[in-house]
Amino acid sequence: MEDIKNGIIGELGTPSEFFEAFMSYIDLSKTSLFISAASILFNPTFWNIVARLEYNTHALTKIAGSAKKGCYALAVTIFSLGIVRDILYERALRDQPYCARLDIPPTKMLAVLLFVYGNVLVLSSMWALGVTGTYLGDYFGILMDDRVTGFPFNITNNPMYYGSFLSFVGTALWYCKPAGIVLSGLVLVMYLIALQFEEPFTGEIYAKRERERAAAADGKKSK
Ligand SMILES: *[C@@H]1O[C@H](CO)[C@@H](O)[C@H](O)[C@H]1NC(C)=O
């Protein structure tokens, strides 16, 4: 017990010592760190603004010629922005200090586990939802027939967001870059903020359909 205390907890020091040590691995003089942070902030902001715009004005549907084409165009855009964000993240990590203490087999194993699990969550939810279900089809009026409840939605309501976050953490650990943990935290915060806007909004889109269905069923009954 004493060994554990001196060996692990003792090494971490007091919370403020740990914080100071952690911060020493974050190089704020590197522009790439802020470029990565900016793209992390930009992506969910962009798709929420564009999706609301589509919902209110049908701008993308008009430009693309149909709701489905508009949604596919948005899907390609969001997907590409995601790739840009991943590239900028890796570049930012490259410029950040490397922490030798993290470079041990358990960290590498955890990194692989988180990265693989995160990607399983992301890819399986894309598979379950399809393109329009994944990329904001509801805002275009392309609704899912039923709520998807199978894997990975029996693990979490938002497997894509949590999966993406876990992949970011896994990447940070793999390269032994504490700064990556901070950027991953920013990814999570942005997703949690996005959910505050998305969940009530899509909830209302589906509730509206339920009301319309119920009204249609009533109409049939009275005929
Ligand atoms: C979720 O569904 C999958 C596939 O149907 C199943 O294997 C898994 O045990 C389920 N997990 C939970 C937590 O219910």
mmCIF file of C-alpha atoms and ligand atoms in Angstrom:
data_model
loop_
_atom_site.group_PDB
_atom_site.id
_atom_site.type_symbol
_atom_site.label_atom_id
_atom_site.label_comp_id
_atom_site.label_asym_id
_atom_site.label_seq_id
_atom_site.Cartn_x
_atom_site.Cartn_y
_atom_site.Cartn_z
ATOM 1 C CA MET A 1 0.000 0.000 0.000
ATOM 2 C CA GLU A 2 2.782 2.374 1.001
ATOM 3 C CA ASP A 3 4.559 1.397 -2.225
ATOM 4 C CA ILE A 4 1.543 2.272 -4.304
ATOM 5 C CA LYS A 5 1.221 5.536 -2.475
ATOM 6 C CA ASN A 6 4.864 6.487 -2.944
ATOM 7 C CA GLY A 7 5.185 4.938 -6.364
ATOM 8 C CA ILE A 8 2.134 6.183 -8.183
ATOM 9 C CA ILE A 9 0.254 8.727 -6.152
ATOM 10 C CA GLY A 10 3.483 10.073 -4.669
ATOM 11 C CA GLU A 11 4.846 10.585 -8.160
ATOM 12 C CA LEU A 12 1.807 12.544 -9.232
ATOM 13 C CA GLY A 13 2.306 14.885 -6.277
ATOM 14 C CA THR A 14 -0.332 17.220 -4.945
ATOM 15 C CA PRO A 15 -3.102 18.290 -7.319
ATOM 16 C CA SER A 16 -1.431 21.630 -7.925
ATOM 17 C CA GLU A 17 1.938 19.947 -8.616
ATOM 18 C CA PHE A 18 0.222 17.577 -11.005
ATOM 19 C CA PHE A 19 -1.526 20.459 -12.726
ATOM 20 C CA GLU A 20 1.735 22.352 -13.068
ATOM 21 C CA ALA A 21 3.511 19.298 -14.476
ATOM 22 C CA PHE A 22 0.634 18.693 -16.884
ATOM 23 C CA MET A 23 0.666 22.299 -18.074
ATOM 24 C CA SER A 24 4.394 22.112 -18.726
ATOM 25 C CA TYR A 25 3.539 19.732 -21.591
ATOM 26 C CA ILE A 26 1.332 22.292 -23.281
ATOM 27 C CA ASP A 27 3.210 24.657 -25.533
ATOM 28 C CA LEU A 28 1.003 27.690 -26.003
ATOM 29 C CA SER A 29 3.537 29.318 -28.332
ATOM 30 C CA LYS A 30 2.578 26.898 -31.140
ATOM 31 C CA THR A 31 0.030 28.341 -33.553
ATOM 32 C CA SER A 32 -0.971 24.836 -34.671
ATOM 33 C CA LEU A 33 -2.533 24.276 -31.227
ATOM 34 C CA PHE A 34 -4.901 27.194 -31.738
ATOM 35 C CA ILE A 35 -5.638 26.291 -35.347
ATOM 36 C CA SER A 36 -6.663 22.823 -34.166
ATOM 37 C CA ALA A 37 -8.771 24.313 -31.359
ATOM 38 C CA ALA A 38 -10.438 26.650 -33.858
ATOM 39 C CA SER A 39 -11.412 23.785 -36.160
ATOM 40 C CA ILE A 40 -12.765 21.843 -33.178
ATOM 41 C CA LEU A 41 -14.908 24.861 -32.254
ATOM 42 C CA PHE A 42 -15.929 25.500 -35.834
ATOM 43 C CA ASN A 43 -17.305 22.136 -36.943
ATOM 44 C CA PRO A 44 -20.324 21.575 -34.661
ATOM 45 C CA THR A 45 -21.072 25.309 -34.791
ATOM 46 C CA PHE A 46 -21.091 25.212 -38.591
ATOM 47 C CA TRP A 47 -23.366 22.188 -38.950
ATOM 48 C CA ASN A 48 -25.826 23.451 -36.362
ATOM 49 C CA ILE A 49 -26.122 26.836 -38.074
ATOM 50 C CA VAL A 50 -26.436 25.315 -41.559
ATOM 51 C CA ALA A 51 -28.954 22.685 -40.426
ATOM 52 C CA ARG A 52 -31.159 25.285 -38.731
ATOM 53 C CA LEU A 53 -30.914 27.476 -41.805
ATOM 54 C CA GLU A 54 -32.045 24.536 -43.926
ATOM 55 C CA TYR A 55 -34.896 23.770 -41.557
ATOM 56 C CA ASN A 56 -36.114 27.369 -41.585
ATOM 57 C CA THR A 57 -35.514 28.346 -45.219
ATOM 58 C CA HIS A 58 -34.894 25.068 -47.144
ATOM 59 C CA ALA A 59 -31.925 26.867 -48.666
ATOM 60 C CA LEU A 60 -29.883 23.702 -49.301
ATOM 61 C CA THR A 61 -32.871 21.837 -50.700
ATOM 62 C CA LYS A 62 -33.430 24.694 -53.161
ATOM 63 C CA ILE A 63 -29.767 24.935 -54.178
ATOM 64 C CA ALA A 64 -29.286 21.169 -54.545
ATOM 65 C CA GLY A 65 -32.666 20.515 -56.152
ATOM 66 C CA SER A 66 -34.026 18.062 -53.572
ATOM 67 C CA ALA A 67 -33.899 17.417 -49.839
ATOM 68 C CA LYS A 68 -31.936 14.220 -50.366
ATOM 69 C CA LYS A 69 -29.332 15.878 -52.593
ATOM 70 C CA GLY A 70 -29.072 18.787 -50.162
ATOM 71 C CA CYS A 71 -28.494 16.396 -47.278
ATOM 72 C CA TYR A 72 -25.853 14.468 -49.228
ATOM 73 C CA ALA A 73 -24.063 17.717 -50.057
ATOM 74 C CA LEU A 74 -24.088 18.658 -46.365
ATOM 75 C CA ALA A 75 -22.893 15.143 -45.470
ATOM 76 C CA VAL A 76 -19.896 15.451 -47.807
ATOM 77 C CA THR A 77 -19.112 18.894 -46.375
ATOM 78 C CA ILE A 78 -19.329 17.789 -42.739
ATOM 79 C CA PHE A 79 -17.340 14.631 -43.449
ATOM 80 C CA SER A 80 -14.604 16.670 -45.162
ATOM 81 C CA LEU A 81 -14.516 19.194 -42.330
ATOM 82 C CA GLY A 82 -14.076 16.234 -39.966
ATOM 83 C CA ILE A 83 -11.070 15.022 -41.919
ATOM 84 C CA VAL A 84 -9.565 18.522 -41.911
ATOM 85 C CA ARG A 85 -10.113 18.680 -38.150
ATOM 86 C CA ASP A 86 -8.359 15.320 -37.674
ATOM 87 C CA ILE A 87 -5.395 16.425 -39.806
ATOM 88 C CA LEU A 88 -5.086 19.724 -37.907
ATOM 89 C CA TYR A 89 -5.265 17.814 -34.609
ATOM 90 C CA GLU A 90 -2.418 15.488 -35.614
ATOM 91 C CA ARG A 91 -0.346 18.483 -36.766
ATOM 92 C CA ALA A 92 -0.984 20.235 -33.458
ATOM 93 C CA LEU A 93 0.087 17.114 -31.545
ATOM 94 C CA ARG A 94 3.277 16.900 -33.586
ATOM 95 C CA ASP A 95 4.271 20.401 -32.366
ATOM 96 C CA GLN A 96 3.472 19.691 -28.715
ATOM 97 C CA PRO A 97 5.862 18.368 -26.018
ATOM 98 C CA TYR A 98 6.190 14.611 -25.708
ATOM 99 C CA CYS A 99 5.755 13.106 -22.238
ATOM 100 C CA ALA A 100 8.158 10.198 -21.753
ATOM 101 C CA ARG A 101 6.354 9.070 -18.599
ATOM 102 C CA LEU A 102 3.330 8.232 -20.707
ATOM 103 C CA ASP A 103 5.399 6.127 -23.070
ATOM 104 C CA ILE A 104 4.760 2.819 -21.322
ATOM 105 C CA PRO A 105 2.911 -0.285 -22.571
ATOM 106 C CA PRO A 106 -0.246 0.239 -20.444
ATOM 107 C CA THR A 107 -0.733 3.694 -21.991
ATOM 108 C CA LYS A 108 -0.264 2.320 -25.507
ATOM 109 C CA MET A 109 -2.741 -0.457 -24.785
ATOM 110 C CA LEU A 110 -5.290 1.978 -23.396
ATOM 111 C CA ALA A 111 -4.713 4.231 -26.418
ATOM 112 C CA VAL A 112 -5.444 1.415 -28.878
ATOM 113 C CA LEU A 113 -8.464 0.288 -26.869
ATOM 114 C CA LEU A 114 -9.989 3.780 -26.771
ATOM 115 C CA PHE A 115 -9.232 4.451 -30.424
ATOM 116 C CA VAL A 116 -10.706 1.158 -31.606
ATOM 117 C CA TYR A 117 -13.735 1.349 -29.294
ATOM 118 C CA GLY A 118 -14.337 4.975 -30.301
ATOM 119 C CA ASN A 119 -14.221 4.097 -33.983
ATOM 120 C CA VAL A 120 -16.508 1.098 -33.491
ATOM 121 C CA LEU A 121 -19.066 3.445 -31.893
ATOM 122 C CA VAL A 122 -18.755 6.009 -34.696
ATOM 123 C CA LEU A 123 -18.804 3.578 -37.620
ATOM 124 C CA SER A 124 -21.529 1.319 -36.232
ATOM 125 C CA SER A 125 -23.795 4.293 -35.558
ATOM 126 C CA MET A 126 -23.223 5.555 -39.124
ATOM 127 C CA TRP A 127 -24.074 2.078 -40.357
ATOM 128 C CA ALA A 128 -27.241 1.968 -38.246
ATOM 129 C CA LEU A 129 -28.422 5.466 -39.203
ATOM 130 C CA GLY A 130 -27.390 5.645 -42.847
ATOM 131 C CA VAL A 131 -26.169 8.824 -44.541
ATOM 132 C CA THR A 132 -29.266 10.981 -44.036
ATOM 133 C CA GLY A 133 -29.771 9.733 -40.477
ATOM 134 C CA THR A 134 -26.150 10.503 -39.611
ATOM 135 C CA TYR A 135 -25.954 13.875 -41.306
ATOM 136 C CA LEU A 136 -28.916 15.842 -40.027
ATOM 137 C CA GLY A 137 -31.501 14.491 -42.477
ATOM 138 C CA ASP A 138 -34.227 15.323 -39.942
ATOM 139 C CA TYR A 139 -33.603 19.016 -40.574
ATOM 140 C CA PHE A 140 -34.337 18.370 -44.267
ATOM 141 C CA GLY A 141 -37.574 16.607 -43.413
ATOM 142 C CA ILE A 142 -36.001 13.195 -44.065
ATOM 143 C CA LEU A 143 -37.053 11.427 -40.881
ATOM 144 C CA MET A 144 -36.122 7.976 -39.637
ATOM 145 C CA ASP A 145 -39.071 5.558 -39.571
ATOM 146 C CA ASP A 146 -38.314 4.537 -36.025
ATOM 147 C CA ARG A 147 -35.853 5.408 -33.327
ATOM 148 C CA VAL A 148 -32.787 3.169 -33.689
ATOM 149 C CA THR A 149 -32.371 1.298 -30.425
ATOM 150 C CA GLY A 150 -29.906 -1.486 -31.326
ATOM 151 C CA PHE A 151 -26.126 -1.350 -30.973
ATOM 152 C CA PRO A 152 -24.467 1.118 -30.462
ATOM 153 C CA PHE A 153 -27.543 3.071 -29.353
ATOM 154 C CA ASN A 154 -28.102 0.629 -26.493
ATOM 155 C CA ILE A 155 -24.753 1.816 -25.064
ATOM 156 C CA THR A 156 -25.292 5.568 -25.354
ATOM 157 C CA ASN A 157 -27.745 7.912 -27.089
ATOM 158 C CA ASN A 158 -24.896 9.694 -28.821
ATOM 159 C CA PRO A 159 -22.359 7.048 -29.881
ATOM 160 C CA MET A 160 -20.952 9.216 -32.646
ATOM 161 C CA TYR A 161 -19.999 12.051 -30.343
ATOM 162 C CA TYR A 162 -18.654 9.955 -27.487
ATOM 163 C CA GLY A 163 -16.905 7.654 -29.946
ATOM 164 C CA SER A 164 -15.222 10.578 -31.653
ATOM 165 C CA PHE A 165 -14.113 11.951 -28.279
ATOM 166 C CA LEU A 166 -12.618 8.576 -27.296
ATOM 167 C CA SER A 167 -10.694 8.392 -30.581
ATOM 168 C CA PHE A 168 -9.200 11.817 -29.882
ATOM 169 C CA VAL A 169 -8.136 10.723 -26.380
ATOM 170 C CA GLY A 170 -6.709 7.483 -27.787
ATOM 171 C CA THR A 171 -4.646 9.429 -30.328
ATOM 172 C CA ALA A 172 -3.315 11.796 -27.641
ATOM 173 C CA LEU A 173 -2.250 8.855 -25.456
ATOM 174 C CA TRP A 174 -0.708 6.977 -28.379
ATOM 175 C CA TYR A 175 1.582 9.900 -29.185
ATOM 176 C CA CYS A 176 2.110 10.623 -25.454
ATOM 177 C CA LYS A 177 0.964 14.223 -25.852
ATOM 178 C CA PRO A 178 -0.838 15.690 -22.801
ATOM 179 C CA ALA A 179 -1.880 18.681 -24.944
ATOM 180 C CA GLY A 180 -4.011 16.248 -26.922
ATOM 181 C CA ILE A 181 -6.022 15.506 -23.781
ATOM 182 C CA VAL A 182 -6.883 19.198 -23.546
ATOM 183 C CA LEU A 183 -7.944 19.333 -27.204
ATOM 184 C CA SER A 184 -9.980 16.143 -26.676
ATOM 185 C CA GLY A 185 -11.681 17.830 -23.735
ATOM 186 C CA LEU A 186 -12.568 20.696 -26.051
ATOM 187 C CA VAL A 187 -14.056 18.199 -28.535
ATOM 188 C CA LEU A 188 -16.232 16.770 -25.751
ATOM 189 C CA VAL A 189 -17.328 20.192 -24.510
ATOM 190 C CA MET A 190 -18.307 21.247 -28.049
ATOM 191 C CA TYR A 191 -20.344 18.056 -28.531
ATOM 192 C CA LEU A 192 -22.089 18.525 -25.178
ATOM 193 C CA ILE A 193 -22.951 22.099 -26.133
ATOM 194 C CA ALA A 194 -24.125 20.965 -29.592
ATOM 195 C CA LEU A 195 -26.380 18.364 -27.945
ATOM 196 C CA GLN A 196 -28.051 21.110 -25.909
ATOM 197 C CA PHE A 197 -29.226 22.543 -29.231
ATOM 198 C CA GLU A 198 -29.703 19.367 -31.256
ATOM 199 C CA GLU A 199 -31.558 17.063 -28.877
ATOM 200 C CA PRO A 200 -34.542 19.347 -28.092
ATOM 201 C CA PHE A 201 -34.728 20.444 -31.729
ATOM 202 C CA THR A 202 -34.807 16.972 -33.297
ATOM 203 C CA GLY A 203 -37.005 15.806 -30.402
ATOM 204 C CA GLU A 204 -39.525 18.457 -31.453
ATOM 205 C CA ILE A 205 -39.265 17.476 -35.162
ATOM 206 C CA TYR A 206 -40.225 13.881 -34.273
ATOM 207 C CA ALA A 207 -42.861 14.939 -31.746
ATOM 208 C CA LYS A 208 -44.438 17.049 -34.507
ATOM 209 C CA ARG A 209 -44.606 13.998 -36.782
ATOM 210 C CA GLU A 210 -46.196 11.956 -33.997
ATOM 211 C CA ARG A 211 -48.843 14.645 -33.528
ATOM 212 C CA GLU A 212 -49.494 14.693 -37.274
ATOM 213 C CA ARG A 213 -49.745 10.897 -37.389
ATOM 214 C CA ALA A 214 -52.132 10.902 -34.437
ATOM 215 C CA ALA A 215 -54.231 13.600 -36.102
ATOM 216 C CA ALA A 216 -54.287 11.611 -39.378
ATOM 217 C CA ALA A 217 -55.358 8.453 -37.503
ATOM 218 C CA ASP A 218 -58.135 10.420 -35.773
ATOM 219 C CA GLY A 219 -59.239 11.779 -39.127
ATOM 220 C CA LYS A 220 -59.517 8.248 -40.543
ATOM 221 C CA LYS A 221 -61.458 7.048 -37.516
ATOM 222 C CA SER A 222 -64.066 9.812 -37.774
ATOM 223 C CA LYS A 223 -64.643 9.096 -41.492
HETATM 224 C C1 LIG B 1 -26.306 -3.947 -27.180
HETATM 225 O O1 LIG B 1 -26.660 -4.705 -28.314
HETATM 226 C C2 LIG B 1 -25.667 -5.630 -28.723
HETATM 227 C C3 LIG B 1 -26.100 -6.250 -30.058
HETATM 228 O O2 LIG B 1 -27.441 -6.549 -30.091
HETATM 229 C C4 LIG B 1 -25.471 -6.670 -27.615
HETATM 230 O O3 LIG B 1 -24.497 -7.620 -28.014
HETATM 231 C C5 LIG B 1 -25.011 -5.948 -26.368
HETATM 232 O O4 LIG B 1 -24.895 -6.858 -25.299
HETATM 233 C C6 LIG B 1 -25.996 -4.839 -25.988
HETATM 234 N N1 LIG B 1 -25.416 -4.059 -24.898
HETATM 235 C C7 LIG B 1 -26.127 -3.606 -23.868
HETATM 236 C C8 LIG B 1 -25.389 -2.809 -22.861
HETATM 237 O O5 LIG B 1 -27.319 -3.827 -23.747
#
